[in-house]
Coordinates of C-alpha atoms in Angstrom, one line a residue:
M199 CA -99.9 76.9 -13.4
N200 CA -101.1 75.3 -16.9
F201 CA -98.9 78.7 -18.1
A202 CA -95.9 77.5 -15.8
F203 CA -96.2 74.2 -16.6
E204 CA -96.2 75.6 -20.1
Q205 CA -93.1 78.0 -20.0
M206 CA -90.9 75.1 -18.0
S207 CA -91.8 73.1 -20.7
M208 CA -90.7 75.2 -23.9
P209 CA -86.8 75.5 -23.6
L210 CA -86.7 71.5 -23.7
H211 CA -89.0 71.0 -27.0
T212 CA -86.5 74.2 -27.8
I213 CA -83.0 72.5 -27.6
N214 CA -84.6 69.0 -28.8
Y215 CA -85.5 70.8 -32.8
D216 CA -82.2 72.4 -33.2
Y217 CA -80.2 68.9 -32.7
A218 CA -83.0 67.6 -34.6
V219 CA -83.1 69.8 -37.8
W220 CA -78.7 70.0 -37.2
D221 CA -77.3 68.5 -40.5
Q222 CA -74.5 66.6 -37.7
T223 CA -77.3 64.4 -36.4
Y224 CA -79.0 64.1 -40.0
N225 CA -75.6 62.8 -41.4
Y226 CA -75.3 60.5 -38.5
M227 CA -78.1 59.2 -39.9
K228 CA -77.0 58.8 -43.5
S229 CA -73.6 57.8 -42.3
N230 CA -72.5 53.7 -41.7
S231 CA -69.0 54.5 -40.8
V232 CA -68.9 53.1 -37.3
A233 CA -66.2 55.7 -36.3
A234 CA -68.0 58.7 -37.7
K235 CA -70.9 57.7 -36.1
H236 CA -69.1 57.0 -32.5
K237 CA -66.8 60.3 -33.1
Y238 CA -70.4 62.4 -32.9
E239 CA -71.9 60.6 -29.9
Q240 CA -69.3 60.8 -28.1
H241 CA -68.1 65.0 -29.6
E242 CA -71.9 65.7 -28.8
Y243 CA -73.9 64.1 -26.0
P244 CA -70.5 64.3 -23.3
D245 CA -71.5 64.4 -19.7
D246 CA -71.3 68.8 -19.7
T247 CA -73.6 68.6 -22.7
F248 CA -76.4 67.0 -19.9
K249 CA -76.2 69.6 -17.4
S250 CA -76.0 72.5 -20.0
L251 CA -79.6 72.1 -21.5
K252 CA -80.6 70.6 -18.1
V253 CA -82.2 66.8 -19.9
D254 CA -81.3 63.8 -18.3
G255 CA -82.4 61.2 -21.8
I256 CA -81.1 61.7 -25.0
F257 CA -82.5 58.8 -27.3
I258 CA -81.7 58.9 -31.2
F259 CA -84.8 56.0 -33.5
D260 CA -84.7 55.0 -37.2
N261 CA -87.9 55.0 -38.9
N262 CA -88.5 51.4 -37.7
N263 CA -88.4 52.2 -34.4
N264 CA -84.6 51.0 -33.8
A265 CA -82.7 52.5 -30.6
V266 CA -79.6 53.7 -32.8
F267 CA -77.9 55.8 -29.6
S268 CA -79.5 56.3 -26.2
K269 CA -77.3 57.9 -22.7
G270 CA -79.0 58.9 -19.6
F271 CA -77.0 61.6 -17.2
R272 CA -78.7 63.2 -14.1
H273 CA -77.8 66.9 -15.0
S274 CA -78.8 67.9 -11.8
S275 CA -75.8 65.8 -10.0
D276 CA -72.4 64.3 -10.7
N277 CA -71.1 61.4 -12.4
Q278 CA -74.7 59.4 -11.9
K279 CA -76.0 57.5 -15.2
L280 CA -79.1 56.6 -15.4
Q281 CA -80.4 53.7 -17.4
F282 CA -83.6 54.2 -19.2
E283 CA -86.1 52.0 -20.8
L284 CA -87.3 53.6 -23.2
M285 CA -86.1 51.6 -25.7
D286 CA -87.7 48.6 -24.8
F287 CA -90.9 48.1 -25.7
L288 CA -92.2 45.1 -25.8
K289 CA -92.0 45.6 -21.7
H290 CA -93.4 48.9 -22.5
P291 CA -95.5 49.2 -25.2
Q292 CA -96.2 52.7 -25.2
Y293 CA -93.3 54.4 -25.3
I294 CA -93.7 53.6 -29.5
L295 CA -96.1 56.6 -29.2
L296 CA -92.7 58.5 -28.9
S297 CA -92.6 58.6 -32.5
P298 CA -93.7 61.9 -34.2
L299 CA -95.6 59.7 -37.0
N300 CA -97.3 58.6 -34.3
K301 CA -100.8 60.3 -33.9
N302 CA -102.2 58.0 -31.4
T303 CA -101.4 59.9 -27.9
L304 CA -103.5 61.0 -25.5
P305 CA -104.3 64.1 -26.0
P306 CA -104.0 64.4 -29.4
Q307 CA -101.2 66.7 -30.4
E308 CA -100.6 69.3 -33.1
L309 CA -97.8 71.4 -34.3
S310 CA -97.0 72.1 -30.0
F311 CA -94.9 75.2 -28.8
N312 CA -95.4 76.9 -31.9
T313 CA -93.4 74.0 -34.1
P314 CA -91.9 75.0 -37.8
S315 CA -93.8 73.6 -40.2
K316 CA -93.5 70.1 -41.5
V317 CA -91.0 69.4 -38.9
P318 CA -93.5 66.4 -36.9
S319 CA -93.1 67.1 -32.9
K320 CA -95.0 66.0 -30.1
T321 CA -94.3 66.8 -26.3
G322 CA -95.7 66.2 -22.7
A323 CA -95.4 64.0 -19.9
I324 CA -94.1 60.4 -19.6
S325 CA -93.7 57.9 -16.7
T326 CA -90.3 56.6 -16.9
K327 CA -88.6 53.9 -13.6
F328 CA -86.6 57.4 -11.9
G329 CA -90.4 59.0 -11.8
P330 CA -92.4 61.2 -14.0
A331 CA -90.8 63.1 -16.7
L332 CA -91.1 65.7 -19.4
Y333 CA -90.2 64.8 -22.9
S334 CA -89.9 66.5 -26.1
S335 CA -89.8 64.4 -29.5
S336 CA -89.1 65.1 -33.0
S337 CA -88.3 63.8 -36.4
I338 CA -84.2 63.9 -37.8
L339 CA -84.2 66.3 -40.6
Q340 CA -81.9 68.3 -42.4
S341 CA -81.4 71.9 -41.5
D342 CA -83.3 72.9 -44.5
R343 CA -86.3 70.5 -43.6
T344 CA -85.6 68.7 -46.9
G345 CA -84.7 65.4 -48.1
P346 CA -86.6 62.2 -46.3
I347 CA -86.9 62.2 -42.3
M348 CA -84.4 59.5 -41.4
G349 CA -85.2 58.8 -37.7
Y350 CA -86.5 61.2 -34.0
I351 CA -84.5 62.4 -31.4
V352 CA -86.3 62.3 -28.4
F353 CA -85.7 64.3 -25.3
I354 CA -85.9 63.6 -21.3
R355 CA -86.0 65.9 -18.7
L356 CA -87.0 64.4 -14.6
I357 CA -89.9 65.5 -13.4
D358 CA -87.9 66.1 -9.8
E359 CA -86.8 68.6 -7.1
E360 CA -84.7 70.9 -8.9
F361 CA -87.6 71.1 -11.8
M362 CA -90.9 72.0 -9.0
T363 CA -88.4 74.4 -7.5
E364 CA -88.7 76.6 -10.5
L365 CA -91.8 75.4 -11.0
S366 CA -93.1 77.2 -7.8
R367 CA -91.0 80.7 -9.1
F368 CA -93.2 80.7 -11.8
T369 CA -96.6 80.3 -9.7
S370 CA -95.3 82.2 -6.9
A371 CA -97.1 79.7 -4.5
G372 CA -96.5 76.1 -2.9
V373 CA -96.4 73.2 -5.2
E374 CA -96.2 70.0 -4.5
L375 CA -96.3 66.9 -7.0
S376 CA -97.3 63.1 -6.4
E377 CA -97.6 60.3 -8.7
V378 CA -100.7 59.0 -10.3
K379 CA -100.9 54.9 -9.3
A380 CA -104.0 52.6 -10.5
S381 CA -105.7 52.4 -7.1
D382 CA -106.1 56.4 -6.9
D383 CA -110.1 57.3 -7.4
V384 CA -109.0 60.8 -9.4
S385 CA -112.2 61.5 -11.5
H386 CA -113.0 64.4 -10.1
I387 CA -109.7 66.3 -10.8
P388 CA -109.8 68.2 -13.9
Y389 CA -106.6 67.9 -16.3
L390 CA -104.7 70.7 -16.5
G391 CA -105.0 73.8 -19.1
S392 CA -109.2 73.1 -17.6
G393 CA -111.8 76.0 -16.8
L394 CA -111.4 77.4 -13.4
D395 CA -114.5 78.4 -11.3
L396 CA -113.5 81.4 -9.7
T397 CA -116.8 81.7 -7.9
K398 CA -115.8 78.9 -5.8
L399 CA -112.7 79.8 -2.3
A400 CA -110.6 77.1 -1.6
P401 CA -107.1 76.8 -0.4
T402 CA -105.5 74.6 -2.7
S403 CA -107.0 73.6 -6.2
Q404 CA -105.4 70.5 -8.2
R405 CA -104.9 69.6 -12.2
L406 CA -103.4 66.3 -13.1
V407 CA -101.0 65.4 -16.2
R408 CA -101.6 62.5 -18.4
N409 CA -99.4 60.2 -19.1
I410 CA -98.8 59.8 -23.4
D411 CA -100.9 56.7 -23.1
G412 CA -103.6 59.5 -21.6
R413 CA -103.7 58.1 -18.2
P414 CA -103.6 60.2 -15.5
L415 CA -99.6 60.4 -14.4
I416 CA -99.0 63.3 -11.5
K417 CA -101.7 64.8 -10.0
F418 CA -100.5 68.9 -9.1
T419 CA -101.6 70.9 -5.9
L420 CA -101.8 74.3 -5.8
Y421 CA -102.0 76.6 -2.6
H422 CA -103.7 79.6 -2.3
T423 CA -103.8 80.3 1.4
N424 CA -102.5 79.0 4.3
S425 CA -105.2 79.8 5.9
E426 CA -108.8 78.4 6.9
S427 CA -112.6 80.2 7.1
P428 CA -113.3 79.6 10.3
S429 CA -116.6 76.8 10.4
V430 CA -118.8 78.3 13.2
L431 CA -119.7 82.1 14.3
G432 CA -119.6 82.3 17.6
S433 CA -122.1 85.0 19.2
D434 CA -119.2 87.3 21.1
I435 CA -118.5 87.9 17.1
Y436 CA -121.2 89.9 16.5
I437 CA -120.0 92.2 19.9
L438 CA -116.7 92.0 17.6
L439 CA -117.9 92.6 14.1
A440 CA -119.9 96.4 15.4
E441 CA -116.1 97.1 17.6
M442 CA -114.2 96.7 14.5
W443 CA -117.1 98.8 12.3
I444 CA -116.5 101.9 14.7
L445 CA -112.9 101.5 14.6
L446 CA -112.8 101.7 11.0
L447 CA -115.2 104.6 10.6
L448 CA -112.9 106.6 12.9
A449 CA -110.3 105.5 11.2
Y450 CA -112.3 106.3 7.6
L451 CA -112.5 110.0 8.9
L452 CA -108.7 110.6 10.1
Y453 CA -107.9 108.9 6.8
S454 CA -110.8 111.5 4.8
Y455 CA -109.1 114.5 6.8
F456 CA -105.2 114.0 6.8
L457 CA -105.0 112.8 2.6
V458 CA -107.8 111.8 1.2
Q459 CA -108.6 116.0 0.9
P460 CA -105.4 117.0 0.3
V461 CA -105.3 114.9 -2.6
R462 CA -109.1 115.7 -4.3
K463 CA -107.6 119.1 -4.2
L464 CA -104.4 118.0 -5.9
A465 CA -106.2 116.3 -8.4
I466 CA -108.1 119.7 -9.4
D467 CA -105.5 121.8 -9.1
I468 CA -103.4 119.3 -11.9
E469 CA -107.0 119.1 -13.8
E470 CA -107.1 122.9 -14.0
M471 CA -103.2 123.2 -15.2
D472 CA -104.5 120.8 -17.6
K473 CA -107.3 123.0 -19.4
S474 CA -105.5 126.2 -19.0
R475 CA -102.5 124.6 -20.6
E476 CA -100.6 126.5 -18.1
I477 CA -97.6 125.1 -15.4
K478 CA -98.4 127.4 -12.5
K479 CA -97.5 126.2 -8.5
L480 CA -99.5 125.2 -6.0
R481 CA -101.6 128.1 -4.1
Y482 CA -102.4 125.3 -1.0
R483 CA -99.7 123.7 1.5
Y484 CA -100.3 119.7 0.9
P485 CA -100.2 118.3 4.4
I486 CA -98.1 115.6 2.2
T487 CA -96.0 117.8 -0.2
E488 CA -92.9 115.3 0.7
L489 CA -95.1 112.3 -0.5
V490 CA -96.3 114.2 -3.9
N491 CA -92.5 115.2 -4.5
V492 CA -91.1 111.9 -5.0
A493 CA -94.3 110.7 -6.7
T494 CA -94.4 113.2 -9.1
H495 CA -89.9 113.1 -9.6
F496 CA -90.0 108.8 -9.0
N497 CA -92.9 108.7 -12.2
A498 CA -90.4 111.1 -14.0
L499 CA -87.9 109.9 -14.3
M500 CA -89.6 105.8 -14.3
G501 CA -90.4 107.2 -17.7
T502 CA -87.1 108.7 -18.6
I503 CA -85.5 105.2 -17.9
Q504 CA -88.3 103.2 -19.6
E505 CA -87.8 105.6 -22.6
Q506 CA -83.8 105.8 -22.8
T507 CA -83.3 101.8 -22.2
K508 CA -86.4 101.1 -25.0
Q509 CA -83.7 103.7 -27.5
L510 CA -81.1 101.5 -25.9
N511 CA -82.4 98.1 -26.7
E512 CA -82.9 98.9 -30.0
Q513 CA -79.5 100.9 -30.6
V514 CA -77.5 97.7 -29.3
Y515 CA -78.3 95.0 -30.8
I516 CA -80.9 96.3 -34.3
D517 CA -79.7 97.6 -36.7
K518 CA -82.7 100.7 -37.1
L519 CA -83.0 100.3 -41.3
T520 CA -83.1 96.8 -42.0
N521 CA -84.1 95.6 -38.5
I522 CA -81.9 92.8 -38.9
P523 CA -78.6 91.9 -35.9
N524 CA -76.6 94.8 -36.0
R525 CA -72.9 94.5 -36.0
R526 CA -72.6 94.1 -32.6
A527 CA -75.1 91.3 -31.8
F528 CA -72.6 89.5 -34.7
E529 CA -69.6 90.3 -33.0
Q530 CA -71.3 88.8 -29.5
R531 CA -72.0 85.7 -31.6
L532 CA -68.6 85.4 -33.3
E533 CA -67.1 85.7 -29.8
T534 CA -69.4 82.6 -28.4
Y535 CA -68.6 80.4 -32.1
C536 CA -64.7 81.3 -31.2
Q537 CA -64.8 79.7 -27.2
L538 CA -67.4 76.8 -29.2
L539 CA -64.1 76.6 -31.7
A540 CA -61.1 76.9 -29.4
R541 CA -62.7 74.7 -26.6
Q542 CA -64.5 72.3 -28.2
Q543 CA -63.1 71.1 -31.9
I544 CA -67.3 73.0 -32.7
A545 CA -66.4 74.2 -36.4
F546 CA -68.1 77.5 -38.1
T547 CA -68.6 79.3 -41.6
L548 CA -68.1 83.0 -42.0
I549 CA -69.2 84.8 -45.1
I550 CA -69.3 88.4 -45.5
A551 CA -71.8 89.8 -48.8
D552 CA -70.9 92.6 -50.5
V553 CA -73.7 94.6 -52.5
D554 CA -72.4 95.1 -56.7
H555 CA -71.9 98.4 -57.5
F556 CA -74.3 100.2 -55.0
K557 CA -72.3 103.1 -54.6
E558 CA -73.7 103.9 -59.0
Y559 CA -76.7 102.7 -57.8
N560 CA -77.0 105.6 -55.2
D561 CA -76.1 107.8 -57.5
T562 CA -78.1 106.8 -60.2
L563 CA -81.8 106.5 -57.9
G564 CA -81.1 108.1 -54.7
H565 CA -80.1 107.4 -51.2
V566 CA -84.1 106.7 -50.4
A567 CA -84.2 104.3 -53.4
G568 CA -80.6 102.8 -51.7
D569 CA -82.1 102.4 -48.6
E570 CA -85.3 100.5 -50.0
T571 CA -83.3 97.9 -51.4
L572 CA -81.0 97.4 -48.2
I573 CA -83.9 96.5 -46.4
K574 CA -84.6 93.5 -49.4
V575 CA -81.4 92.7 -49.5
A576 CA -81.3 92.2 -46.0
Q577 CA -84.6 90.3 -46.1
V578 CA -82.8 87.8 -49.2
L579 CA -80.5 87.3 -47.2
N580 CA -81.7 86.6 -43.3
Q581 CA -84.8 83.7 -45.5
Q582 CA -81.2 81.7 -45.5
F583 CA -81.2 81.3 -41.7
F584 CA -83.1 78.4 -39.8
R585 CA -81.3 77.8 -36.9
A586 CA -81.7 79.9 -33.7
E587 CA -77.6 80.1 -33.0
D588 CA -76.7 81.0 -36.8
I589 CA -77.3 85.0 -37.6
C590 CA -77.4 87.3 -40.5
A591 CA -76.4 90.7 -39.7
R592 CA -75.8 94.4 -41.1
L593 CA -71.7 95.2 -40.7
G594 CA -72.0 98.9 -42.1
G595 CA -72.5 100.3 -45.8
E596 CA -73.8 97.4 -47.9
E597 CA -72.3 94.8 -46.4
F598 CA -73.6 92.1 -44.5
I599 CA -72.2 89.4 -42.0
M600 CA -73.2 86.2 -41.3
L601 CA -72.1 83.3 -39.4
Y602 CA -73.3 79.1 -40.0
R603 CA -72.8 76.5 -37.2
D604 CA -70.7 73.5 -37.7
I605 CA -72.4 73.2 -41.4
P606 CA -70.9 70.8 -43.9
D607 CA -69.8 71.4 -47.1
E608 CA -72.4 70.0 -49.7
P609 CA -75.2 71.6 -47.5
L610 CA -73.4 75.9 -47.6
Q611 CA -73.0 75.0 -51.0
R612 CA -76.6 74.8 -51.6
K613 CA -77.2 77.1 -49.4
L614 CA -74.6 80.1 -51.4
D615 CA -76.6 79.0 -54.2
A616 CA -79.6 79.8 -53.0
M617 CA -78.4 83.2 -51.9
I618 CA -77.4 84.0 -55.7
Q619 CA -80.3 83.0 -57.2
A620 CA -82.7 84.6 -54.9
F621 CA -81.5 87.6 -56.3
E622 CA -82.0 86.5 -59.3
D623 CA -85.2 85.8 -59.0
L624 CA -86.0 89.2 -57.1
A625 CA -85.1 90.9 -60.0
L626 CA -84.6 94.7 -58.7
P627 CA -83.3 96.7 -61.3
H628 CA -80.2 97.9 -61.5
P629 CA -79.7 100.4 -64.7
S630 CA -76.3 101.5 -64.3
A631 CA -75.0 98.2 -62.9
T632 CA -72.4 96.0 -65.3
T633 CA -72.2 93.0 -63.8
A634 CA -75.9 92.4 -64.2
T635 CA -79.4 94.1 -65.1
H636 CA -80.5 93.4 -61.5
V637 CA -78.9 94.3 -57.9
T638 CA -76.5 91.4 -57.1
V639 CA -73.9 90.7 -54.3
S640 CA -70.7 89.3 -54.1
L641 CA -69.8 86.6 -51.6
G642 CA -66.8 86.2 -49.6
V643 CA -66.9 82.7 -47.7
C644 CA -64.4 81.5 -45.0
K645 CA -64.6 78.1 -43.4
V646 CA -63.2 78.0 -40.1
L647 CA -61.9 74.1 -39.5
A648 CA -61.7 72.4 -36.2
V649 CA -58.1 69.9 -35.7
E650 CA -59.2 66.9 -33.2
G651 CA -57.1 67.1 -30.0
F652 CA -55.6 70.2 -30.7
E653 CA -55.7 72.8 -27.7
F654 CA -56.1 76.4 -29.1
K655 CA -53.5 78.5 -26.6
S656 CA -54.1 82.2 -28.0
A657 CA -57.4 84.4 -27.0
A658 CA -60.0 82.8 -28.7
S659 CA -60.8 86.1 -30.4
I660 CA -58.0 85.8 -32.2
I661 CA -60.2 83.1 -34.5
G662 CA -63.2 85.5 -35.3
R663 CA -60.2 88.1 -36.1
Q664 CA -58.1 85.9 -38.9
A665 CA -61.5 84.4 -40.0
T666 CA -63.1 87.8 -40.9
L667 CA -59.6 88.0 -42.5
A668 CA -60.2 85.2 -44.8
A669 CA -63.7 86.2 -45.8
D670 CA -63.3 89.5 -46.2
R671 CA -59.9 89.0 -48.7
A672 CA -62.3 85.9 -50.5
L673 CA -65.3 88.3 -51.2
Y674 CA -62.1 90.8 -53.1
Q675 CA -61.6 88.2 -55.2
A676 CA -64.8 87.6 -55.7
K677 CA -65.2 91.2 -56.9
K678 CA -62.2 90.6 -59.3
A679 CA -63.6 87.8 -60.7
G680 CA -66.4 89.4 -62.2
R681 CA -68.6 90.2 -59.0
N682 CA -72.4 88.1 -59.1
R683 CA -70.8 85.0 -57.6
Y684 CA -68.8 83.7 -54.5
V685 CA -65.1 82.4 -53.2
K686 CA -65.2 79.9 -50.6
T687 CA -61.7 79.7 -48.8
C688 CA -60.8 77.5 -45.4
I689 CA -58.8 77.4 -42.5
S690 CA -58.0 75.3 -40.3
V691 CA -57.7 76.6 -36.3
D692 CA -54.1 75.7 -35.8
E693 CA -52.9 77.6 -39.3
I694 CA -55.4 80.7 -37.0
E695 CA -52.4 80.5 -34.2
Q696 CA -49.6 79.9 -36.2
L697 CA -50.9 83.3 -39.1
E698 CA -51.4 85.2 -35.9
Y699 CA -47.6 84.3 -34.5
E700 CA -46.3 85.1 -38.0
S701 CA -48.0 88.1 -37.7
P702 CA -45.6 91.1 -38.3
S703 CA -47.4 93.5 -35.2
N704 CA -46.5 90.8 -33.3
K705 CA -42.9 90.3 -33.8
P706 CA -39.9 92.3 -31.8

């Protein structure tokens, strides 16, 4: 039950953290422009966002616990707006504990659900006017987790019928929920996560979940069985037990003759084969030969399938040499980004990186050293990605390709400078390079810009193709300019459609 509740809570915490360390949210808190703030609120938190994220409330506070933005919408129904009271600290003083910087939450929390370091965060259950709910609260920081904390963002999901249905799937048993009233005596019920006495049998178990202020909020009842043991044994039960014992003895003798002995003989034959290291036909005609054949072939087939599945998973999405995503994984993520740009005007940045003078490196030091260098290059580039939706992948050979979702110019500039500086700090010797004495990379950067209100009429895959071509041209310019640098270019979504329309391959 404890594991199931944590699994249900973890997605809420993950998306809350992603929004908290997103540069768009950070810039929203810094901005003094009413228009810019309104655009962020309308663009990032429409009704569809609540449905896709499975949240019922989103609230943003500044460092002084003043409400900056709030919206409630029941994700499991259509057009049902919710007016929460999480901002009313006078009426509900316990809500002040939602701040991740407030350490008075009961029980105290320390980096729940593997929270990355330097990002204050907390999660748990809370009482609302619409019933109990899960909450997750994280401090607002830049994506690279630098700069001052600009406030905190809170996500709420109501513990409703849909939530209980999902929870029951985890436990594979019936679960009921009831709110704890002030008059209820629940002192004998342990809290969720407490130990369980496995020596005592009972048809049900009960566990409490704390409110944010430490008081009991909800009670879970888990049903282990639908039957109860009889309280009194009748006198005729002994006759029944004797008859059952005779039947069991007879069943055991038949079972031993028709099943146990043949299986034992089979085990002896297999053991002899193992000792002699010789595969040969069985010398005994088993009464259950068909069952033996089915089990043997089925196990062999399952072993083959498991091995092939493992190999396919590694080949499909992970680059075998560098252990980062491969080209196929990148193309899948790029397709998602193109759909978001075409339909929701969410911009992205594509970067192609190429190791300078890599052919000369292999010719001088050998391909084994070249492979080791590619592994280190992949590690350096991959360290620049913190958000779950961004990706760094190996395109092939000495080329790598990267995606950032909706990153502003200033953080992008810092990340590009950090990539170039990281290779200078790594200082991998490159004896045959003319650019520098160490291994360097050249970067081609294409920032794909959204156009407010523009309707992209062509296939979304066109965006990815044109963005890749633009980044590749920028990479060529970086190499032509002397390598160990980056060249940036920008292209808007309406320009992409025009370029595709004017492409010679599309003309009659």
